[in-house]
Coordinates of C-alpha atoms in Angstrom, one line a residue:
X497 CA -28.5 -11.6 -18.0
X498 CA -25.9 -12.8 -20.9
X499 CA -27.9 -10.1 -23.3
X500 CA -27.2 -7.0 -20.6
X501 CA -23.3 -8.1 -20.1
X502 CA -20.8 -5.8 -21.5
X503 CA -17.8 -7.7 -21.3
X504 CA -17.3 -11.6 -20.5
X505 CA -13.7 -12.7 -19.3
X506 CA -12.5 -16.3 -19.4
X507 CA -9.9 -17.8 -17.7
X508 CA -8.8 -21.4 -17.1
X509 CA -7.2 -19.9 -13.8
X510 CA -8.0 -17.5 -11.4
X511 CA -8.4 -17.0 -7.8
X512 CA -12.3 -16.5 -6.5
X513 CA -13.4 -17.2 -2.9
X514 CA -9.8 -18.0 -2.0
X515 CA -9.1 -20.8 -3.9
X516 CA -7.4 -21.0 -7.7
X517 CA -10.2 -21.9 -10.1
X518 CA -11.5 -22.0 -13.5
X519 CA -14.1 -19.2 -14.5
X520 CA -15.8 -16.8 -16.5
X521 CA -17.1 -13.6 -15.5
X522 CA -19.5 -11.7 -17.4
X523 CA -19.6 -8.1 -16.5
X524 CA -22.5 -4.7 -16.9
X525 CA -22.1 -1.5 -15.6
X526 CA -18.7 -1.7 -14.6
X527 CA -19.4 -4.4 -12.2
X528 CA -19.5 -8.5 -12.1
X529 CA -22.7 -9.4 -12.8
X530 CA -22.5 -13.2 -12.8
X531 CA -19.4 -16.0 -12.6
X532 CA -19.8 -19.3 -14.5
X533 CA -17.7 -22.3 -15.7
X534 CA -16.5 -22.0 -19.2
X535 CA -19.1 -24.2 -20.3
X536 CA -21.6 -22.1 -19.8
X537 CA -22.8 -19.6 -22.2
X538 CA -22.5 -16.5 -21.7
X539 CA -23.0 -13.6 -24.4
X540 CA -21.5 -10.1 -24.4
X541 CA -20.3 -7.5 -26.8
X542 CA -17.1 -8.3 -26.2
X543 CA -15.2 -12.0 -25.0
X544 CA -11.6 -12.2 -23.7
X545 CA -9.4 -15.7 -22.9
X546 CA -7.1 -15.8 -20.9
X547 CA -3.9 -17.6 -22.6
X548 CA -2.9 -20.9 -20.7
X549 CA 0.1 -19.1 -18.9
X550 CA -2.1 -16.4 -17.5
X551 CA -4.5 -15.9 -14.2
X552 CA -7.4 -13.5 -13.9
X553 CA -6.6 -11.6 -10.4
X554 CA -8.9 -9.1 -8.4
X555 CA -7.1 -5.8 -8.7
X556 CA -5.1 -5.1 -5.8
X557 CA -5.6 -2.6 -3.1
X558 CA -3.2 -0.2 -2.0
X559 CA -3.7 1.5 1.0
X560 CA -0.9 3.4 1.6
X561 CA 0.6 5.6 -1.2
X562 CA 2.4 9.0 -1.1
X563 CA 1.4 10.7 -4.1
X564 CA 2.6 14.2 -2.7
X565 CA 0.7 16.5 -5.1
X566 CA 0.4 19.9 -4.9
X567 CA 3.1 21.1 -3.7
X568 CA 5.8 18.0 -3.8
X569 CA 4.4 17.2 -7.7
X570 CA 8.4 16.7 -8.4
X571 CA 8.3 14.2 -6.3
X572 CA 5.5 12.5 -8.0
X573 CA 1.9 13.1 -8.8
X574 CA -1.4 11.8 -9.3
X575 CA -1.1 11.0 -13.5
X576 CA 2.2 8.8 -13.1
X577 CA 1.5 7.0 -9.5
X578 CA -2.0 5.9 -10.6
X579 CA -0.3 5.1 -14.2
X580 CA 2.4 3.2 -12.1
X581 CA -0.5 1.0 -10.2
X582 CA -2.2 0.2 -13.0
X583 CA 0.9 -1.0 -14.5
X584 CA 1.6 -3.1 -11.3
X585 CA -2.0 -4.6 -10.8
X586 CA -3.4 -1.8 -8.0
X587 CA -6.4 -0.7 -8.9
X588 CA -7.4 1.3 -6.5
X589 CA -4.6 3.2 -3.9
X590 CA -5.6 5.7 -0.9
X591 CA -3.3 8.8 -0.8
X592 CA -1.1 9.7 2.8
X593 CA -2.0 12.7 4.0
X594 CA 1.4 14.3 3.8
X595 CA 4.6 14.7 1.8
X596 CA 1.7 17.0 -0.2
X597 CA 1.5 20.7 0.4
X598 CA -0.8 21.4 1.8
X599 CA -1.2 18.3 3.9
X600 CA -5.0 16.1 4.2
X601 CA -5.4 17.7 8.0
X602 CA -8.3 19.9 7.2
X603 CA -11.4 19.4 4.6
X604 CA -10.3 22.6 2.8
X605 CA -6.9 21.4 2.1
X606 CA -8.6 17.6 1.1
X607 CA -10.6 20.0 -1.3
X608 CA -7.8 20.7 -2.7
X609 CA -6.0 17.4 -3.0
X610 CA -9.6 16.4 -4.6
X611 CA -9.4 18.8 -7.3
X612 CA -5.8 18.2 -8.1
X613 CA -6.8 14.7 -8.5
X614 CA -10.1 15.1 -10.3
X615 CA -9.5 14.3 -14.2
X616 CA -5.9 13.0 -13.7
X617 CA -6.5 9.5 -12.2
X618 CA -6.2 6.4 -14.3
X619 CA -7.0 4.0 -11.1
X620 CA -9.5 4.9 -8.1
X621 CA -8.1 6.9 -5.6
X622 CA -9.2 8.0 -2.0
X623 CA -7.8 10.1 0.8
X624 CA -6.5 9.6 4.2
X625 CA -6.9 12.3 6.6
X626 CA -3.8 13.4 8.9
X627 CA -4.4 14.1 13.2
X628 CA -1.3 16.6 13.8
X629 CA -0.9 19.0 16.8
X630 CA -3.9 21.2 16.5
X631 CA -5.9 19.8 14.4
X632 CA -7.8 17.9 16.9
X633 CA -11.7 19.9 16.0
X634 CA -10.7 19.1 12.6
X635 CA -11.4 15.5 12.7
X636 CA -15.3 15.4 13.0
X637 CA -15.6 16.8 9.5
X638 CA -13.0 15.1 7.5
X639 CA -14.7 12.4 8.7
X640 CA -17.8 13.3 7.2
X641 CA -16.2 14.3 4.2
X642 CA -15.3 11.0 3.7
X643 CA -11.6 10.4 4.6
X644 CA -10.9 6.7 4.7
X645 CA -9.4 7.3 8.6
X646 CA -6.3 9.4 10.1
X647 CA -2.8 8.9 9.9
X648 CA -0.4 10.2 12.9
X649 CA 3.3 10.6 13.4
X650 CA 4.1 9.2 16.8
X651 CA 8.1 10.9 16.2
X652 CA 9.3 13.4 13.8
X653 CA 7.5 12.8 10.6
X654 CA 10.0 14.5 8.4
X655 CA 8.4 17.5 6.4
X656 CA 7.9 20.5 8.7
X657 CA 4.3 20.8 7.9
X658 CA 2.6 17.5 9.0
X659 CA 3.9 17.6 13.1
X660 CA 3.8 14.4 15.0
X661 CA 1.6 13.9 18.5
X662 CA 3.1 13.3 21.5
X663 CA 1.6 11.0 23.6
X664 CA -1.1 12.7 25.2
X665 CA -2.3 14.2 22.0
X666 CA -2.3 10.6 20.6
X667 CA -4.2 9.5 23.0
X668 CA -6.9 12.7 22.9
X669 CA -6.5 11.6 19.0
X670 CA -7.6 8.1 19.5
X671 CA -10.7 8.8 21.8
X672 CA -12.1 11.2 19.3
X673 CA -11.3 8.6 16.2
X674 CA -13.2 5.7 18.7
X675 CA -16.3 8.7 18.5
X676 CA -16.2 8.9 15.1
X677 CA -16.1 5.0 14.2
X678 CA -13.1 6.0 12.5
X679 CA -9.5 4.3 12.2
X680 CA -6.6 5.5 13.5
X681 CA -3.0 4.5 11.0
X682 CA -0.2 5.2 12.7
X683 CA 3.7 5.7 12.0
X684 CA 4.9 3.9 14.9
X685 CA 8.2 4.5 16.4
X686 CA 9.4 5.8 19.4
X687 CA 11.8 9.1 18.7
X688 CA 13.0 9.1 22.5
X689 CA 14.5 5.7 21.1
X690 CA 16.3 6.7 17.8
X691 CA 19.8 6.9 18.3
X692 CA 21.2 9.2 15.6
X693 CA 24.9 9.1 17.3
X694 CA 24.8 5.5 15.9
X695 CA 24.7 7.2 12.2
X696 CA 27.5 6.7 10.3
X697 CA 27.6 8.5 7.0
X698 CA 27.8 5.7 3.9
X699 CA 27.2 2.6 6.1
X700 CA 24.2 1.2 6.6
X701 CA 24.9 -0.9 9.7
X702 CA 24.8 2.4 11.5
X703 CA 21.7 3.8 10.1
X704 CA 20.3 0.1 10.9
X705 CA 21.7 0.6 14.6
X706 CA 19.8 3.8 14.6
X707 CA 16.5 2.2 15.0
X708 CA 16.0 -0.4 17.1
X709 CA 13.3 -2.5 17.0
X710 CA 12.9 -1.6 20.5
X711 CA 11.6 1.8 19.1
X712 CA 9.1 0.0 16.7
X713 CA 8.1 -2.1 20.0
X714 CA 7.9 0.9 22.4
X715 CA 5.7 2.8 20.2
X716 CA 3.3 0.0 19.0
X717 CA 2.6 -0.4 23.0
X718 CA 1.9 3.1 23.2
X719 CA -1.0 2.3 20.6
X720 CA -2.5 -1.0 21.9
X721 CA -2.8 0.5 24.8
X722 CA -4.8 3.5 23.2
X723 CA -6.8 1.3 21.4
X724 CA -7.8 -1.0 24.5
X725 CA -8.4 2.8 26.5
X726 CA -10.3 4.1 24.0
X727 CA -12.4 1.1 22.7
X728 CA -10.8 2.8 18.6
X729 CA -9.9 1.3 15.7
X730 CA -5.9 1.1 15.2
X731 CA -4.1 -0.4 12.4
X732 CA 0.2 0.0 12.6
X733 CA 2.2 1.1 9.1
X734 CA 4.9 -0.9 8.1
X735 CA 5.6 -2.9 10.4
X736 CA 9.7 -3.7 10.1
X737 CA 10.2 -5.7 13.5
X738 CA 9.3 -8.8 13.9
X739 CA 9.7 -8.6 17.4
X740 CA 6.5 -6.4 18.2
X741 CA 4.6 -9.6 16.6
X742 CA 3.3 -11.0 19.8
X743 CA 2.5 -7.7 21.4
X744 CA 0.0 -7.7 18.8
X745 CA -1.0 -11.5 18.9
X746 CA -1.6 -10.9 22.7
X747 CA -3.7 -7.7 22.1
X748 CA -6.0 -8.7 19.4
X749 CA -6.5 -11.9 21.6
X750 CA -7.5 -9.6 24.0
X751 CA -10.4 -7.9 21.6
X752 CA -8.0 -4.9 20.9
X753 CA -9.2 -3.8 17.3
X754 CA -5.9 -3.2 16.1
X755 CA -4.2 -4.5 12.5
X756 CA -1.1 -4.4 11.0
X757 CA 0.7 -4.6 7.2
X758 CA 4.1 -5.0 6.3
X759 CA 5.7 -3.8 2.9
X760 CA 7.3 -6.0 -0.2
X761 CA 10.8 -3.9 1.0
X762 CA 10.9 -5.6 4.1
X763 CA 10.2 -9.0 2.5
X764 CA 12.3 -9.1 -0.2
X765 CA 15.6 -7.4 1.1
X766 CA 17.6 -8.0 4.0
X767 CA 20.3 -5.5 5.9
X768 CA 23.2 -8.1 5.0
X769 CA 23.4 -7.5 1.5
X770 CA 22.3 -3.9 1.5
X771 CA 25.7 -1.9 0.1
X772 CA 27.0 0.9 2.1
X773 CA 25.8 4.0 0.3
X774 CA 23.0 2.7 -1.4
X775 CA 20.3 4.8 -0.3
X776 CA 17.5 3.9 -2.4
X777 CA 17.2 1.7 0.2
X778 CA 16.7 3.9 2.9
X779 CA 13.2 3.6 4.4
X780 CA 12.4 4.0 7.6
X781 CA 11.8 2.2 9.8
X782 CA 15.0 0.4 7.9
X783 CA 14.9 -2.9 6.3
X784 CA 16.3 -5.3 9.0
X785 CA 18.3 -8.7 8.9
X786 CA 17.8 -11.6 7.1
X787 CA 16.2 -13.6 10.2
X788 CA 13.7 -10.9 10.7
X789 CA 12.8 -10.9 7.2
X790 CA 11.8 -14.8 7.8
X791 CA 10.1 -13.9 10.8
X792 CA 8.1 -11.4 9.1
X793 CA 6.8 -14.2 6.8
X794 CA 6.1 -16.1 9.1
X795 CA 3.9 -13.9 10.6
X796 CA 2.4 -13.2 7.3
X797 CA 2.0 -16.6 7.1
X798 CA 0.2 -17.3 10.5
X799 CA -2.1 -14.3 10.0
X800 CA -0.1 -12.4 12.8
X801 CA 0.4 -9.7 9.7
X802 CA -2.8 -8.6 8.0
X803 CA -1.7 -7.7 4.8
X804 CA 0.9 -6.2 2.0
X805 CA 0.9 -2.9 0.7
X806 CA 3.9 -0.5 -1.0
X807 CA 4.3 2.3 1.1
X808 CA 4.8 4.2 -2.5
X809 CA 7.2 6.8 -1.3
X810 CA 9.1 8.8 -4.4
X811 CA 11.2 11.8 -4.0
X812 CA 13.5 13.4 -6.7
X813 CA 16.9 11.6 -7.4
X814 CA 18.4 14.6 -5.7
X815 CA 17.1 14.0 -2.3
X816 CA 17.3 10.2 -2.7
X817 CA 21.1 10.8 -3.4
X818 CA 21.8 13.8 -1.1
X819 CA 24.9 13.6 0.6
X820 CA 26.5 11.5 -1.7
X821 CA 25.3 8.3 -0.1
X822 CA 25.0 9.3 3.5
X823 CA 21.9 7.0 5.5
X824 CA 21.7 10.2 7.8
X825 CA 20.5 12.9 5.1
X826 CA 19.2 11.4 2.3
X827 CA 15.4 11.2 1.9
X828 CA 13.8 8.0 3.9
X829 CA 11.3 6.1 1.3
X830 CA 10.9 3.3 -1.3
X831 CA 9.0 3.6 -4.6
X832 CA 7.7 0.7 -5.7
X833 CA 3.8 0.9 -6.1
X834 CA 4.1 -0.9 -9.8
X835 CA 6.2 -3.7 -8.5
X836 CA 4.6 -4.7 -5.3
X837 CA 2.9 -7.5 -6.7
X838 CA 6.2 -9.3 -8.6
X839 CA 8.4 -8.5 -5.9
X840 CA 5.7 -10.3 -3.2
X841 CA 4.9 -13.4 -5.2
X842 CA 8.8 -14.1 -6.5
X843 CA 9.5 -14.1 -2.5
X844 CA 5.8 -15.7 -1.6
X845 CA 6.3 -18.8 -4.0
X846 CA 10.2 -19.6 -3.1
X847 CA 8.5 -20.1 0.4
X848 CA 5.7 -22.4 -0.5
X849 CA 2.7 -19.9 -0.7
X850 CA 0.3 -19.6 -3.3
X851 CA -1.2 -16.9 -5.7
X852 CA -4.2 -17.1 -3.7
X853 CA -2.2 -16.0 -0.4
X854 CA -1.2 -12.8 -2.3
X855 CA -4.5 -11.8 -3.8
X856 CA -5.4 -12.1 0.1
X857 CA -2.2 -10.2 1.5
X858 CA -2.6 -7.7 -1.3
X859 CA -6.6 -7.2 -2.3
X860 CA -9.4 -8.5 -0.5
X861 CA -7.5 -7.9 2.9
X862 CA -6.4 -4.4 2.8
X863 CA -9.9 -3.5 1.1
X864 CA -11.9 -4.9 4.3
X865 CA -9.8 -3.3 6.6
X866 CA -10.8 0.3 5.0
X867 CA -14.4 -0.8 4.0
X868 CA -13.8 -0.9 0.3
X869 CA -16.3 -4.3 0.3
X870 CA -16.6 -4.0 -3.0
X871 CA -12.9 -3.9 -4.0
X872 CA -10.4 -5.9 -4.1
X873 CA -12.6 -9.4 -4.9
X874 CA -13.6 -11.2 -7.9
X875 CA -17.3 -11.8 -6.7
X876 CA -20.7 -10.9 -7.9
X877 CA -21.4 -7.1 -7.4
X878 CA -17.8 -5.8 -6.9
X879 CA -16.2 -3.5 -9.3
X880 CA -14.7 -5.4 -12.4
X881 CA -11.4 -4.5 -11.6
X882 CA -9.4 -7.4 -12.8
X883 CA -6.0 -7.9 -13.8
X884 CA -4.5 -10.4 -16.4
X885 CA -1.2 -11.9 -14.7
X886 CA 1.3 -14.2 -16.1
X887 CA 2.9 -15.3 -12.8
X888 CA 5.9 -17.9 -14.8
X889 CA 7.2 -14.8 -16.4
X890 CA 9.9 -13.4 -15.6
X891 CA 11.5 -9.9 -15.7
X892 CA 14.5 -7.6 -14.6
X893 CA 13.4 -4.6 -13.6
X894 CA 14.9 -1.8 -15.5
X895 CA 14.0 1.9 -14.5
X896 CA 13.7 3.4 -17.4
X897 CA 10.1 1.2 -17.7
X898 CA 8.8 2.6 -14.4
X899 CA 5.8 5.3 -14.8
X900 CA 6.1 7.0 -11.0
X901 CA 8.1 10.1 -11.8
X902 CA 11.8 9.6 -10.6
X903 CA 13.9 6.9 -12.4
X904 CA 15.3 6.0 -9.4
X905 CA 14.3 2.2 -8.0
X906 CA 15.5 0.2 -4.9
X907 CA 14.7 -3.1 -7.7
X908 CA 16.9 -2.0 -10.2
X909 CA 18.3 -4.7 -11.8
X910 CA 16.5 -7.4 -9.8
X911 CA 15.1 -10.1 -11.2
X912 CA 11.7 -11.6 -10.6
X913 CA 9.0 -13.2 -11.3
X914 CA 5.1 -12.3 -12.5
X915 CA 3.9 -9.9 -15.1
X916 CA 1.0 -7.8 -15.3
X917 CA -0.3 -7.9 -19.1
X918 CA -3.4 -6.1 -18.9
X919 CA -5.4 -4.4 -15.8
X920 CA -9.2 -3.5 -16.1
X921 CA -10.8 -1.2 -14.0
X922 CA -14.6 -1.3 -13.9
X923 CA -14.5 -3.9 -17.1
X924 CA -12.5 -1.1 -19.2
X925 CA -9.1 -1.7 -20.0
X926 CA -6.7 0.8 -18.0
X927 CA -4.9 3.0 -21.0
X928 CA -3.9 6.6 -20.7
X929 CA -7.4 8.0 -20.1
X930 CA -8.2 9.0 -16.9
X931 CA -10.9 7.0 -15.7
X932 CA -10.3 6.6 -12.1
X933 CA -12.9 8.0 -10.3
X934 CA -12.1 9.6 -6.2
X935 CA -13.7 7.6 -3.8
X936 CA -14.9 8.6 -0.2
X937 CA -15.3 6.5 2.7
X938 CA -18.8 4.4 2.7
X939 CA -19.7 5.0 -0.6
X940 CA -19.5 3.0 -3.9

């Protein structure tokens, strides 16, 4: 075996099975062949250490990224979010289905989000599909084209072009997707319950007031109960509201096959100290109060949360800043695929949790729930996608050292802790050539 590896990695820390341990991994083909102790030999054409000060992490899984090209490519595109990940640790991210035009609702128009892709990517990339009004027939051969699952709208999505389902097209939505095996992602809040009167230009308390948490709650019912009716596969998008946390403790006791992730946003900031007119903060649903922050952890925590992922969502600084600062026009959304993984474990280890938590939150977690098996995991016959992270480091984010497209940043100026030095996807070191490949659902 030692003759055939490529590449041998050796680090007096990393995390493996769970646990934080010593190791060396030998890697062929693009894949771990074989872990070991240090002391054992193991022969390769080429040997890295890991300095003292550094783990070796699985690359991390992000399963919910708005790259919007075609069509929104000023917003951001498939060369600088994949060159963002990399730079942040995510090796492999799955595209939304909208905020591109022309949206993932059909398999010509994934064709041509393929092909845009293909030759661009420097991290692996796959596709959601979208279930909008009318697309219904669609859904069978997306499927088979390989589409990860659907994403729906339960309210007004926000682009004109990806329409959301009312409730009795959700719920013709979700038996189809229980047919097809496949899962159903949804955007849940309940637009019968969003108060725009309670908007109130440059203050945030009245964009906060806007959505309730009763509209996160309402709408989440509105898919557990499509999940039990159907027998599908649901998993919620950024979860914001603590609240709706024992709705879904209850339902998954009850064998409903539903999940859930929450974002770094909602786990780092808080509403109190959110400046009125600072709308690179606007997300929705909003970031809530402190208290709901800690409840969220705590959730995370007790397992009631499934995992972490970005919810990448870049737009130009025009839209960001539209209306000079006004919650109710600017554009909703929160870029931070490249410092997901900082902005988690500066807030995960001031509360007592461990690298090892994250790499679950944030990798192996995530990658199960979409049946990447082989992602996400530093275990004998997954990808060598590895990442070389000095977690005592620190660093203040500046923009002007972000790769997604728009200098614009909710983390400007924050400080944190945890730097990614190097990423390797498949055992090669992630540089600016475009070795990402496009994945498809059930395939390797």
């Amino acid at each position: 075996m030692a003759a055939e590896l490529d590449l041998v990695v050796r680090a007096r820390r990393a995390i493996v099975d769970g646990v934080e341990r010593e190791v060396a991994v030998g890697v062929a083909g693009g894949r771990i062949a074989v872990l070991a102790t240090s002391a054992e030999p193991l022969a390769a054409a080429r040997t890295v250490v890991l300095d003292d000060d550094e783990v070796l992490l699985p690359g991390l899984v992000d399963t919910h990224v708005h790259v919007n090209e075609p069509g929104r490519t000023e917003w951001e595109g498939f060369a600088s979010a994949t060159r963002a990940a990399a730079a942040g640790g995510v090796t492999t991210i799955i595209d939304m289905p909208l905020n591109s035009i022309p949206p993932t609702t059909t398999v010509e128009h994934l064709r041509v989000k393929q092909d845009t892709a293909r030759g661009q990517v420097l991290v692996d990339v796959g596709f959601w599909g979208g279930a909008v009004p009318g697309n219904l027939p669609d859904l069978a051969a997306l499927h088979q084209a390989g589409v990860f699952g659907f994403k729906c709208f339960l309210l007004d999505s926000g682009v004109a072009e990806f329409g959301h389902l009312d409730p009795d097209a959700f719920a013709a939505a979700m038996r189809e997707t229980a047919r097809l095996g496949a899962l159903m992602i949804v955007h849940a809040e309940d637009g019968g319950l969003i108060d725009d009167t309670a908007l109130d230009g440059r203050h945030y308390a009245g964009f906060l007031a806007s959505r309730p948490q009763a509209a996160e709650q309402a709408a989440i019912a509105l898919v557990v109960d499509q999940a039990r009716a159907s027998g599908g596969r649901a998993h919620v998008v950024h979860l914001s509201g603590a609240d709706a946390v024992p709705l879904l403790r209850a339902a998954r006791a009850d064998g409903v096959d539903v999940s859930v992730e929450t974002c770094p946003h909602y786990l780092t900031f808080d509403a109190e100290h959110i400046d009125d007119g600072a709308t690179e903060l606007k997300c929705c649903p909003p970031i809530r109060e402190a208290a709901n922050r800690e409840a969220l952890w705590a959730a995370l925590a007790g397992g009631d949360v499934d995992f972490v992922v970005s919810d990448h969502s870049p737009c130009t600084s025009e839209l960001k800043q539209r209306g000079g600062g006004d919650f109710g026009v600017a554009w909703g959304g929160i870029a931070s695929v490249q410092l997901g993984l900082p902005a988690v474990w500066t807030a995960a280890r001031a509360r007592g949790r461990t690298l090892a938590d994250v790499v679950r939150w944030m990798a192996s977690a995530p990658a199960d729930r979409v049946g990447l098996a082989h992602k996400g995991r530093i275990a004998v016959g997954a990808d060598a996608d590895l990442v070389r992270f000095a977690p005592d480091e620190g660093l203040t984010v500046e923009v002007g050292r972000l790769h997604h497209r728009n200098p614009l940043c909710a983390y400007a100026g924050r400080r944190l802790a945890g730097v990614v030095r190097e990423t390797w996807l498949r055992g090669a070191t992630v540089d600016d050539t475009p070795r990402g490949r496009l994945l498809e659902r059930g395939t390797r």
